[in-house]
XYZ file of C-alpha atoms in Angstrom:
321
model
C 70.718 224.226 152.676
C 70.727 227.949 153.201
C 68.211 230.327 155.214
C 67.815 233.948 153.762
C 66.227 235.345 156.442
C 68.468 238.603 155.695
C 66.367 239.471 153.055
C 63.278 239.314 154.814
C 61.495 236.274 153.714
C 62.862 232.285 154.485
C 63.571 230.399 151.184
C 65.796 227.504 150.927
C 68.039 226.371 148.366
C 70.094 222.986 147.637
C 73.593 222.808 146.112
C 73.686 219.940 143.730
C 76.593 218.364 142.539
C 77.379 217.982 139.004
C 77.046 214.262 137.320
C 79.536 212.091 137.437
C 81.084 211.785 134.209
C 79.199 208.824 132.170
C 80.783 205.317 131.944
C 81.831 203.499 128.527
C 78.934 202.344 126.458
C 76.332 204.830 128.490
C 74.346 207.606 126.766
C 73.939 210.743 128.822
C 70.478 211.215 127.822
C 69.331 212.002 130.305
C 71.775 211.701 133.348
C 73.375 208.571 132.555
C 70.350 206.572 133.792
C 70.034 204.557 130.668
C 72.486 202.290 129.105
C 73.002 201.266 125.450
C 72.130 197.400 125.168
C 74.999 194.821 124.252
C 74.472 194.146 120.703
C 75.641 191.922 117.951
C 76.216 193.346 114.394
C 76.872 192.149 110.993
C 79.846 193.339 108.560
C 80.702 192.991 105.443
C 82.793 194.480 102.533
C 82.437 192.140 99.181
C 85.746 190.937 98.689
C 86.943 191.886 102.445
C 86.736 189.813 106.186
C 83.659 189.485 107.327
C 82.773 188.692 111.038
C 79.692 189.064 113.492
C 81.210 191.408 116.249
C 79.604 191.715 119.949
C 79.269 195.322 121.552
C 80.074 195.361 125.160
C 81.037 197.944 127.478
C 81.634 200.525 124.058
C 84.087 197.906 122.811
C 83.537 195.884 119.345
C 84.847 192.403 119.473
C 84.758 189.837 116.338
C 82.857 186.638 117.406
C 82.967 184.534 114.469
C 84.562 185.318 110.816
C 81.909 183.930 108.308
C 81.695 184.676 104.506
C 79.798 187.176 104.154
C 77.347 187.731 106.884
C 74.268 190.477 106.554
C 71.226 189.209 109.240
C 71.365 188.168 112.140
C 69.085 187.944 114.953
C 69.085 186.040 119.016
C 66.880 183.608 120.454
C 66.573 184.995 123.928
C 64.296 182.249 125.720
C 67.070 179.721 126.563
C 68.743 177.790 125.435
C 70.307 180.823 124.012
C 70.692 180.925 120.215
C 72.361 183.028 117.767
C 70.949 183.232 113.874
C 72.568 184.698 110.929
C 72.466 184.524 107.362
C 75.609 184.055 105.112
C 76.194 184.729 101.472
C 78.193 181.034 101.371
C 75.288 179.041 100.154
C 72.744 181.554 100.787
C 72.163 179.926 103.924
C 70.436 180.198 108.064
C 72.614 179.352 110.082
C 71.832 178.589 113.825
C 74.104 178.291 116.850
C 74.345 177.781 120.833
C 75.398 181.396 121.984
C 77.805 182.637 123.135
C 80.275 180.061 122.258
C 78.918 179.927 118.477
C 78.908 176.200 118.683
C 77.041 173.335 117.969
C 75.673 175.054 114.531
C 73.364 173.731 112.140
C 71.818 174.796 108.781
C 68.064 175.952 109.601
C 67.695 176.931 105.603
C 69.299 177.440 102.228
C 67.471 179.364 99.936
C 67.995 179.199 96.170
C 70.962 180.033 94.222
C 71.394 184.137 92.858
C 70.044 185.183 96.076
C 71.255 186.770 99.274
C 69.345 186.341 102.842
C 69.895 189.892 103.886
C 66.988 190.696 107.031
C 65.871 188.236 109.687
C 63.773 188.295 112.718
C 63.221 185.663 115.210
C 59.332 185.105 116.393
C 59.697 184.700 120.122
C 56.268 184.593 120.689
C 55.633 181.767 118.049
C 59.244 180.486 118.013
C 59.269 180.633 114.190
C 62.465 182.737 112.193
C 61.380 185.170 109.160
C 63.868 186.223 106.707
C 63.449 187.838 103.124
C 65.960 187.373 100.215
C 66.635 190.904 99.040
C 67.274 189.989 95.261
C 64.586 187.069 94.726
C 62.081 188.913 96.590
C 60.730 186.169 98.459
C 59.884 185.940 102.196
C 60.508 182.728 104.178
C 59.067 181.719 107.595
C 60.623 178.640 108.792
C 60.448 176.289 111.782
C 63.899 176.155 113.434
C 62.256 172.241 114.498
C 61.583 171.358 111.443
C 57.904 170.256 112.556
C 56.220 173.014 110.249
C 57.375 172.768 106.488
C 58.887 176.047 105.637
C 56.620 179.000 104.008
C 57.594 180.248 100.764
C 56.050 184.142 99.427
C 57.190 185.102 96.420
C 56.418 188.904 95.531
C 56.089 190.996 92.324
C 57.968 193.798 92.974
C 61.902 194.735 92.883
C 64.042 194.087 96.026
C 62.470 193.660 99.547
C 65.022 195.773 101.294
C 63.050 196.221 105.233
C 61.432 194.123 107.720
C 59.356 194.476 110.608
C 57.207 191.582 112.563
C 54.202 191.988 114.596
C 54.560 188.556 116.339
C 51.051 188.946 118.725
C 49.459 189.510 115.661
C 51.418 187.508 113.231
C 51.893 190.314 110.600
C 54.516 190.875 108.522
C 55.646 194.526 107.249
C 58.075 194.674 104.555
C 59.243 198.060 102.073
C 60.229 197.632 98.585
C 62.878 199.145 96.152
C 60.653 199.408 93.269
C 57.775 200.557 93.589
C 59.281 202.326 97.149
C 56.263 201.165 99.075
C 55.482 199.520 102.221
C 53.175 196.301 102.276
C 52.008 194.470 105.442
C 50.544 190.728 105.082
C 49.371 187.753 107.562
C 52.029 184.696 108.436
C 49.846 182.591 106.038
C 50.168 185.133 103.186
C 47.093 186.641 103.061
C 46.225 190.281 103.558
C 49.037 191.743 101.222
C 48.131 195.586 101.347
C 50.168 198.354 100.594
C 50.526 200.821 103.277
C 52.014 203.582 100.880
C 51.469 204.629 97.335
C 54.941 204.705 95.584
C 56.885 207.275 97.436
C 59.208 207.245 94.374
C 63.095 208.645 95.681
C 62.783 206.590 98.805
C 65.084 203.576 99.305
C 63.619 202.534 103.031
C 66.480 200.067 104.355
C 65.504 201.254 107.732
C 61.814 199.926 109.100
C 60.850 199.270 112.024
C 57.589 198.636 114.458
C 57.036 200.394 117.446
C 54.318 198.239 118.900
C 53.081 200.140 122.586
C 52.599 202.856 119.914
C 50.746 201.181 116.879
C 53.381 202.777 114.522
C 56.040 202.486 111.971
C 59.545 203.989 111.792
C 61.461 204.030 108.690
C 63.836 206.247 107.218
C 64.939 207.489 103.587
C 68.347 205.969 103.103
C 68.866 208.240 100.197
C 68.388 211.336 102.461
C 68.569 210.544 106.122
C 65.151 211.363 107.070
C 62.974 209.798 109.667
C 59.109 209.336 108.973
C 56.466 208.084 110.956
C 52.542 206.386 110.114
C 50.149 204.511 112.182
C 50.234 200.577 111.051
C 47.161 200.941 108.812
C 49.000 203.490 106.430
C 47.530 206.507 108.095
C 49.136 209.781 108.900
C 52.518 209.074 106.915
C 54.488 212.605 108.246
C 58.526 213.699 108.961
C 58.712 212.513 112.422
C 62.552 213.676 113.665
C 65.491 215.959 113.198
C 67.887 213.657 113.274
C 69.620 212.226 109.847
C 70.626 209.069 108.990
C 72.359 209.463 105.531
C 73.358 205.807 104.155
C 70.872 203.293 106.401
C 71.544 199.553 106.447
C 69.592 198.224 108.854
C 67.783 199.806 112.202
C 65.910 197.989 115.443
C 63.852 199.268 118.057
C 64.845 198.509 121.522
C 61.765 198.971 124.225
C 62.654 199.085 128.291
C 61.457 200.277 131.051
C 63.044 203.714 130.753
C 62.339 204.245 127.179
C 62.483 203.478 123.801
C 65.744 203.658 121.646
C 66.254 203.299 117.978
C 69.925 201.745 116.771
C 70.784 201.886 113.205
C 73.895 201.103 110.598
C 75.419 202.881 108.029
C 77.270 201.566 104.747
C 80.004 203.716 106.456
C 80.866 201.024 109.091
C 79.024 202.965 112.367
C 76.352 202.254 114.609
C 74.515 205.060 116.104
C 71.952 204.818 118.921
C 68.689 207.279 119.717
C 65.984 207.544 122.161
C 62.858 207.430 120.178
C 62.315 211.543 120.761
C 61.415 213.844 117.720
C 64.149 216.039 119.111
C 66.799 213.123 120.410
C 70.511 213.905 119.160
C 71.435 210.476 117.715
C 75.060 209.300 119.203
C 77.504 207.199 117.812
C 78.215 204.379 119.732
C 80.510 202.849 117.174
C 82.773 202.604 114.253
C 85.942 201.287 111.984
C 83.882 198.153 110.806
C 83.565 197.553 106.878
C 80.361 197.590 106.239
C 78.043 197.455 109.069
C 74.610 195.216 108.729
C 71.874 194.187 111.105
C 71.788 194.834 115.047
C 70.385 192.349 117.245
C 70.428 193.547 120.896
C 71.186 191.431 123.872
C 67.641 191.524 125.547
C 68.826 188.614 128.306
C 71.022 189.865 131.993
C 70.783 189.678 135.386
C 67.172 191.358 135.420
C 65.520 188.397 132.737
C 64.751 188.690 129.586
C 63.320 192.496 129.654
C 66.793 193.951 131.380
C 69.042 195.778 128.766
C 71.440 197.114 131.801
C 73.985 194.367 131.178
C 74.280 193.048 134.405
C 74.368 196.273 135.547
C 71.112 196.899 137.311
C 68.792 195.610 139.886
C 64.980 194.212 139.655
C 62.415 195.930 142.166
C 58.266 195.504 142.240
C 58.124 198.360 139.429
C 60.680 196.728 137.188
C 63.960 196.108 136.401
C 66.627 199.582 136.691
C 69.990 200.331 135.230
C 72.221 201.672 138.098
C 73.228 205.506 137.271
């Protein structure tokens, strides 16, 4: 600290050092304080190795080669489970994670199909996945207790999910008409949420529930939109682009909100949920890169996306800087 009593009044001034450059898998936005979550992704090429690769400390590692797998998703409450989908059968496919053992066939859906999204239903411990060419939507019991639910719809290729699990709604976007729809776990309540929004492919969809609103973005042009969950005040919401959208989650922590999305171009890129965020791409070289499921378990419990990397306190759990 300095005095400037020389030029006649006292003020005082601190020299702060610069930040320390930002560690491997860390987004400086802002200060390094928050870390990109482990994730696992899907990828596959038709005709190419396929694998579900785990993203740790900026590095991409292959976990399991599997013909040709497109959702997948993490049971978090343990015993810790990993589900995917596979074009081999058209099948669900559940297994003890990490090791990927001890797997079992949760569903096989017909024939001329292919299981592309899937969520798992923490709150009600239920999986919901919708074939993108039959245009159905299942919701199955991974105990087998509850016979699995069966929704066939009208329209041309489901191609987005999103689950409200405390309220047990499902939203879902079409390829033809290009709407979104939103309907109850029993099937009831199908309303669409848009008119046809005609050049709109909407691969990326997702809920933002402290909010009350939906994200999704216009494969064919990159751009992000934004509406309250009753339809209302559809508008452009962000600057960023996302040309070429497979699949995008929402990640919620204490420190903010991020967005993570795929491309057909093999990369994952990772945003706070800002109208002004610059998106950064956390990774790349895969074939064709499918649907993120982020690590939500650590050191912290089930809320700590630091990794291991961060401490719990009475406000919360922290990344370290």
């Amino acid at each position: 600290d300095h005095n400037w009593q020389a030029l006649g009044f006292e003020a005082t001034y601190s020299i702060v050092p610069p930040p320390p450059p930002c560690d491997p898998g860390w987004y400086a936005y802002p200060g390094c304080q928050v870390q990109v979550p482990d994730f696992l992704v899907t990828s596959y090429a038709w005709g190419s190795p396929s694998s579900i690769y785990l993203f740790s400390g900026g590095v991409l590692t292959p976990q399991v080669d599997v013909t040709g797998p497109i959702g997948v998703s993490v049971k978090m409450a343990g015993p810790e489970k990993v589900i995917y989908t596979t074009i081999d059968g058209n099948q669900i496919i559940m297994c003890d994670y990490p090791s990927f053992t001890g797997c079992s066939t949760l569903f096989t859906a017909e024939t001329g199909g292919i299981l592309t999204f899937l969520e798992y239903d923490e709150t009600n411990e239920l999986v919901i996945a919708v074939d993108q060419l039959t245009s159905q939507i299942f919701i199955i019991d991974p105990t087998g207790t509850i016979p699995t639910q069966t929704f066939t719809m009208s329209f041309y290729r489901l191609i987005g999910l999103a689950v409200d699990t405390e309220n047990r709604k499902i939203y879902f976007s079409s390829q033809s008409p290009a709407q979104i729809w939103v309907m109850n776990y029993d099937g009831t309540g199908l309303t669409a949420l848009t008119p046809d929004l005609g050049y709109f492919l909407m691969y990326g969809l997702v809920l933002n529930r402290n909010l009350g609103v939906l994200i999704f973005v216009n494969s064919y042009t990159g751009e992000f939109f934004m509406m309250n969950t009753d339809g209302t005040d559809m508008h452009p919401w962000s600057s960023m682009n996302a040309y070429a959208m497979s699949y995008m989650t929402l990640v919620e922590q204490t420190s903010g909100t991020w967005l993570l999305w795929s491309n057909e171009f093999g990369e994952i890129h990772a945003a706070p949920m800002l109208p002004d965020a610059e998106p950064y791409l956390v990774a790349s070289g895969l074939q064709w890169a499918f649907e993120i499921a982020p690590l939500l378990f650590g050191s912290c419990g089930e809320d700590d996306l630091c990794s291991g990397h961060g401490q719990c306190t009475g406000d919360g759990c922290h990344c370290d800087p």
